[in-house]
């Protein structure tokens, strides 16, 4: 009778090992997919914020061009533009209508600078995507874009926990 | 020690043979392994399908941004582009401004009939009146 008895110990251990390995692989795969989801979500937000900045900045060009075109003869168009957009708040209000017509939620105008015979406007969306546009007066078209810089705002993390030897 | 309970040991030996113990142990092992494998495979299957969807969506997003750039450069873009399980739909619009017009492009990514992602872009074109 004892000759028919199979030793179950090795089979059980082997089964447990196989299951353990597969469970670890499944957990790794799930965590990898979760990480991919997070990256994809970030990419979605980045693309949307980038194009929101872009559309708002294009609306700014439309507003600026309109003000320059409607300046009275004999007036300095650039001064008319300065009067129309004295600060970021005024520009933000001017952008609301064209952005609404475009179906775009206007990006936030975080800075407007009239320094050095040029106008620099900074647009920001979602707190991390920023577009800096600079225009200067130009005789033929009224204005010329000299800077159109899209960037991502980020802060370098300090204190990595590693000993630097200091 | 071994001869301490001879009657009970003989009764126990009569009730459970080695063969029945083997089948009982094997059945338990198979049940446990089956349930565990089902859980593991369902997890891996869900993760695999999600990863495949992510890849497909990323590709669709790349196509969408590429079409937006083409549109901003003044090129015509297809109204609908199939990318895997997703469809990239571009809808151009013109918004008139004071001294020109804004060429807008609504970009949507559809999964079947459902819009899963959308963004808008625009390009200003001066009227050239000056």
Coordinates of C-alpha atoms in Angstrom, one line a residue:
Chain A
X1 CA 0.0 0.0 0.0
X2 CA 2.8 2.4 0.8
X3 CA 4.3 1.8 -2.7
X4 CA 1.4 3.7 -4.3
X5 CA 1.9 6.8 -2.2
X6 CA 3.2 9.7 -4.3
X7 CA 5.4 12.3 -2.7
X8 CA 3.4 15.5 -2.8
X9 CA 6.0 17.8 -1.3
X10 CA 8.0 18.6 -4.4
X11 CA 4.9 19.0 -6.6
X12 CA 3.3 21.4 -4.1
X13 CA 6.4 23.4 -3.7
X14 CA 6.9 23.6 -7.5
X15 CA 3.2 24.7 -7.9
X16 CA 3.7 27.4 -5.3
X17 CA 6.8 28.6 -6.9
X18 CA 5.2 28.9 -10.3
X19 CA 2.2 30.7 -8.8
X20 CA 4.5 33.0 -6.9
X21 CA 6.5 33.9 -10.0
X22 CA 3.4 34.5 -12.0
X23 CA 1.9 36.6 -9.3
X24 CA 5.0 38.8 -9.1
X25 CA 5.0 39.2 -12.9
X26 CA 1.3 40.2 -12.8
X27 CA 2.0 42.8 -10.1
X28 CA 4.9 44.1 -12.1
X29 CA 2.8 44.4 -15.2
X30 CA -0.1 46.1 -13.4
X31 CA 2.3 48.6 -11.8
X32 CA 4.0 49.2 -15.2
X33 CA 0.6 49.9 -16.8
X34 CA -0.3 52.3 -13.9
X35 CA 2.9 54.2 -14.6
X36 CA 2.1 54.3 -18.3
X37 CA -1.3 55.7 -17.4
X38 CA 0.2 58.4 -15.3
X39 CA 2.6 59.4 -18.2
X40 CA -0.2 59.3 -20.7
X41 CA -2.3 61.5 -18.4
X42 CA 0.5 64.0 -18.1
X43 CA 1.0 64.0 -21.9
X44 CA -2.8 64.7 -22.4
X45 CA -2.6 67.6 -20.0
X46 CA 0.6 68.9 -21.6
X47 CA -0.8 68.8 -25.2
X48 CA -4.1 70.4 -24.1
X49 CA -2.3 73.2 -22.2
X50 CA 0.2 73.8 -25.0
X51 CA -2.5 74.3 -27.6
X52 CA -4.6 76.4 -25.2
X53 CA -1.6 78.7 -24.8
X54 CA -1.1 78.7 -28.5
X55 CA -4.7 79.5 -29.3
X56 CA -4.8 82.3 -26.6
X57 CA -1.6 83.8 -28.0
X58 CA -3.0 83.8 -31.5
X59 CA -6.1 85.5 -30.2
X60 CA -3.8 88.1 -28.6
X61 CA -2.2 88.7 -32.0
X62 CA -5.7 89.1 -33.5
X63 CA -6.6 91.7 -30.8
X64 CA -3.3 93.5 -31.2
X65 CA -3.6 93.6 -34.9
X66 CA -7.2 94.9 -34.6
X67 CA -6.1 97.7 -32.3
X68 CA -3.2 98.6 -34.5
X69 CA -5.4 98.6 -37.6
X70 CA -8.1 100.7 -36.0
X71 CA -5.6 103.4 -34.7
X72 CA -6.6 106.8 -36.0
X73 CA -4.5 108.3 -38.8
X74 CA -1.7 110.4 -37.3
X75 CA -1.8 108.5 -34.0
X76 CA 1.0 106.3 -33.1
X77 CA -0.5 102.8 -33.4
X78 CA 1.8 101.4 -30.8
X79 CA 0.6 103.9 -28.3
X80 CA -2.9 103.0 -29.1
X81 CA -2.1 99.4 -28.3
X82 CA -0.4 100.5 -25.1
X83 CA -3.6 102.3 -24.1
X84 CA -5.7 99.3 -25.1
X85 CA -3.6 96.8 -23.1
X86 CA -2.0 98.7 -20.3
X87 CA -1.6 95.6 -18.1
X88 CA -2.2 91.8 -18.0
X89 CA -5.7 92.2 -16.6
X90 CA -6.8 94.5 -19.4
X91 CA -5.4 92.0 -22.0
X92 CA -7.1 89.1 -20.2
X93 CA -10.4 90.8 -20.5
X94 CA -9.8 91.6 -24.2
X95 CA -9.0 88.0 -24.9
X96 CA -12.2 86.6 -23.4
X97 CA -14.4 87.4 -26.4
X98 CA -12.3 86.0 -29.2
X99 CA -11.4 82.9 -27.1
X100 CA -15.1 82.4 -26.4
X101 CA -15.8 82.5 -30.1
X102 CA -13.1 80.0 -30.8
X103 CA -14.5 77.7 -28.1
X104 CA -11.2 77.9 -26.2
X105 CA -10.8 78.6 -22.5
X106 CA -8.4 81.5 -22.4
X107 CA -5.0 80.8 -20.9
X108 CA -4.0 83.0 -18.0
X109 CA -2.0 86.1 -18.8
X110 CA 0.6 86.1 -16.1
X111 CA 2.8 88.9 -17.3
X112 CA 2.6 91.8 -19.7
X113 CA 5.7 94.0 -20.2
X114 CA 5.9 97.1 -22.4
X115 CA 9.6 97.6 -21.9
X116 CA 12.3 98.5 -24.5
X117 CA 9.9 99.3 -27.4
X118 CA 8.6 95.8 -27.4
X119 CA 5.6 94.0 -25.9
X120 CA 6.2 90.7 -24.1
X121 CA 3.2 88.7 -22.9
X122 CA 3.4 85.5 -20.9
X123 CA 0.5 83.0 -21.0
X124 CA 0.2 80.1 -18.6
X125 CA -2.1 77.1 -18.6
X126 CA -2.6 74.5 -15.8
X127 CA 0.2 76.1 -13.9
X128 CA 3.0 74.2 -15.8
X129 CA 2.9 75.1 -19.5
X130 CA 3.9 78.6 -20.4
X131 CA 4.2 80.5 -23.7
X132 CA 6.2 83.8 -23.9
X133 CA 5.4 85.9 -26.9
X134 CA 7.3 89.1 -27.8
X135 CA 6.2 91.5 -30.5
X136 CA 7.9 94.7 -31.8
X137 CA 6.5 97.5 -34.0
X138 CA 7.0 97.0 -37.7
X139 CA 6.2 99.5 -40.4
X140 CA 4.5 97.2 -43.0
X141 CA 2.4 94.8 -40.9
X142 CA 2.2 96.9 -37.7
X143 CA 3.9 94.3 -35.6
X144 CA 6.4 91.5 -35.9
X145 CA 6.8 88.5 -33.6
X146 CA 10.3 88.2 -32.3
X147 CA 9.8 85.5 -29.7
X148 CA 7.3 82.6 -29.5
X149 CA 8.7 80.4 -26.8
X150 CA 6.7 77.5 -25.3
X151 CA 8.1 75.9 -22.2
X152 CA 7.3 73.7 -19.2
X153 CA 7.7 75.1 -15.8
X154 CA 9.3 72.9 -13.2
X155 CA 11.3 73.1 -10.1
X156 CA 14.3 71.0 -9.4
X157 CA 13.8 68.8 -6.4
X158 CA 16.3 69.6 -3.7
X159 CA 17.6 67.2 -1.2
X160 CA 17.8 63.8 -2.9
X161 CA 18.8 62.2 0.3
X162 CA 22.3 61.3 -1.0
X163 CA 25.3 62.4 0.9
X164 CA 27.2 64.9 -1.2
X165 CA 30.4 64.8 0.9
X166 CA 29.9 68.3 2.3
Chain B
X1 CA 5.8 6.9 22.1
X2 CA 4.7 5.2 18.9
X3 CA 2.9 2.4 20.7
X4 CA 1.1 4.8 23.0
X5 CA -2.4 4.7 21.2
X6 CA -2.4 1.4 19.3
X7 CA -6.2 1.1 19.0
X8 CA -6.7 4.7 17.7
X9 CA -3.8 4.4 15.3
X10 CA -5.3 1.2 13.8
X11 CA -8.7 2.8 13.5
X12 CA -7.2 5.8 11.8
X13 CA -5.2 3.6 9.4
X14 CA -8.4 1.8 8.4
X15 CA -10.4 5.0 7.7
X16 CA -7.9 6.9 5.6
X17 CA -5.9 5.0 3.0
X18 CA -2.8 6.6 1.3
X19 CA -4.6 6.7 -2.0
X20 CA -7.6 8.7 -0.7
X21 CA -5.1 11.1 1.0
X22 CA -3.3 11.6 -2.3
X23 CA -6.5 12.4 -4.2
X24 CA -7.7 14.8 -1.5
X25 CA -4.3 16.6 -1.5
X26 CA -4.2 16.7 -5.3
X27 CA -7.8 18.1 -5.5
X28 CA -7.0 20.8 -3.0
X29 CA -3.8 21.6 -4.9
X30 CA -5.5 21.8 -8.2
X31 CA -8.3 24.0 -6.8
X32 CA -5.9 26.4 -5.2
X33 CA -3.7 26.5 -8.3
X34 CA -6.8 27.0 -10.6
X35 CA -8.1 29.9 -8.5
X36 CA -4.7 31.5 -8.2
X37 CA -4.0 31.1 -11.9
X38 CA -7.5 32.6 -12.8
X39 CA -6.8 35.7 -10.7
X40 CA -3.2 36.1 -12.0
X41 CA -4.3 35.7 -15.7
X42 CA -7.2 38.0 -15.3
X43 CA -4.9 40.6 -13.8
X44 CA -2.4 40.1 -16.6
X45 CA -5.1 40.2 -19.2
X46 CA -6.5 43.5 -17.9
X47 CA -3.1 45.0 -17.7
X48 CA -2.2 43.9 -21.3
X49 CA -5.4 45.3 -22.8
X50 CA -4.9 48.6 -20.9
X51 CA -1.3 48.7 -22.1
X52 CA -2.4 48.1 -25.7
X53 CA -5.0 50.8 -25.4
X54 CA -2.4 53.2 -24.0
X55 CA -0.1 52.5 -26.9
X56 CA -2.9 53.1 -29.4
X57 CA -4.0 56.3 -27.7
X58 CA -0.4 57.6 -27.7
X59 CA -0.2 56.9 -31.4
X60 CA -3.5 58.7 -32.0
X61 CA -2.3 61.7 -29.9
X62 CA 0.9 61.9 -31.9
X63 CA -1.2 61.9 -35.1
X64 CA -3.5 64.5 -33.7
X65 CA -0.6 66.9 -32.8
X66 CA 1.0 66.2 -36.2
X67 CA -2.3 67.2 -37.9
X68 CA -2.6 70.3 -35.8
X69 CA 1.0 71.3 -36.8
X70 CA 0.2 70.7 -40.5
X71 CA -2.9 72.8 -40.2
X72 CA -1.0 75.6 -38.5
X73 CA 1.4 75.5 -41.4
X74 CA -1.4 76.1 -43.8
X75 CA -1.8 72.6 -45.1
X76 CA -5.1 70.8 -45.5
X77 CA -5.6 68.0 -43.1
X78 CA -7.9 65.0 -43.4
X79 CA -11.3 65.2 -41.6
X80 CA -11.0 61.7 -40.2
X81 CA -8.0 59.5 -39.6
X82 CA -8.2 56.0 -38.2
X83 CA -5.4 55.1 -35.7
X84 CA -5.9 51.7 -34.2
X85 CA -9.1 51.6 -32.2
X86 CA -9.3 55.4 -32.2
X87 CA -10.4 58.0 -34.8
X88 CA -8.8 61.4 -35.0
X89 CA -11.4 63.9 -36.3
X90 CA -10.3 67.4 -37.4
X91 CA -12.9 70.1 -37.8
X92 CA -11.6 73.5 -39.2
X93 CA -13.5 76.7 -38.4
X94 CA -12.9 80.3 -39.2
X95 CA -13.5 83.0 -36.6
X96 CA -13.5 86.5 -38.0
X97 CA -11.5 89.1 -36.0
X98 CA -11.2 92.9 -36.4
X99 CA -8.4 93.0 -38.9
X100 CA -8.1 89.4 -40.0
X101 CA -9.3 85.9 -39.1
X102 CA -8.5 83.1 -36.8
X103 CA -8.2 79.7 -38.5
X104 CA -9.3 77.3 -35.8
X105 CA -9.0 73.6 -35.7
X106 CA -11.0 71.4 -33.4
X107 CA -9.2 68.1 -32.9
X108 CA -11.1 65.2 -31.3
X109 CA -10.0 61.6 -30.6
X110 CA -13.0 59.3 -30.7
X111 CA -13.2 55.8 -29.3
X112 CA -16.1 54.4 -31.3
X113 CA -18.7 57.2 -31.0
X114 CA -17.4 58.6 -27.7
X115 CA -15.0 61.5 -27.5
X116 CA -12.2 60.6 -25.2
X117 CA -10.0 63.6 -25.8
X118 CA -10.1 67.0 -27.6
X119 CA -8.2 70.2 -28.0
X120 CA -8.4 73.3 -30.1
X121 CA -5.7 75.2 -31.8
X122 CA -5.8 78.4 -33.9
X123 CA -3.7 80.4 -36.3
X124 CA -4.1 84.1 -36.8
X125 CA -4.1 85.4 -40.4
X126 CA -3.9 89.1 -40.8
X127 CA -6.3 90.7 -43.2
X128 CA -3.6 92.6 -45.0
X129 CA -5.5 95.8 -45.1
X130 CA -2.6 97.9 -44.1

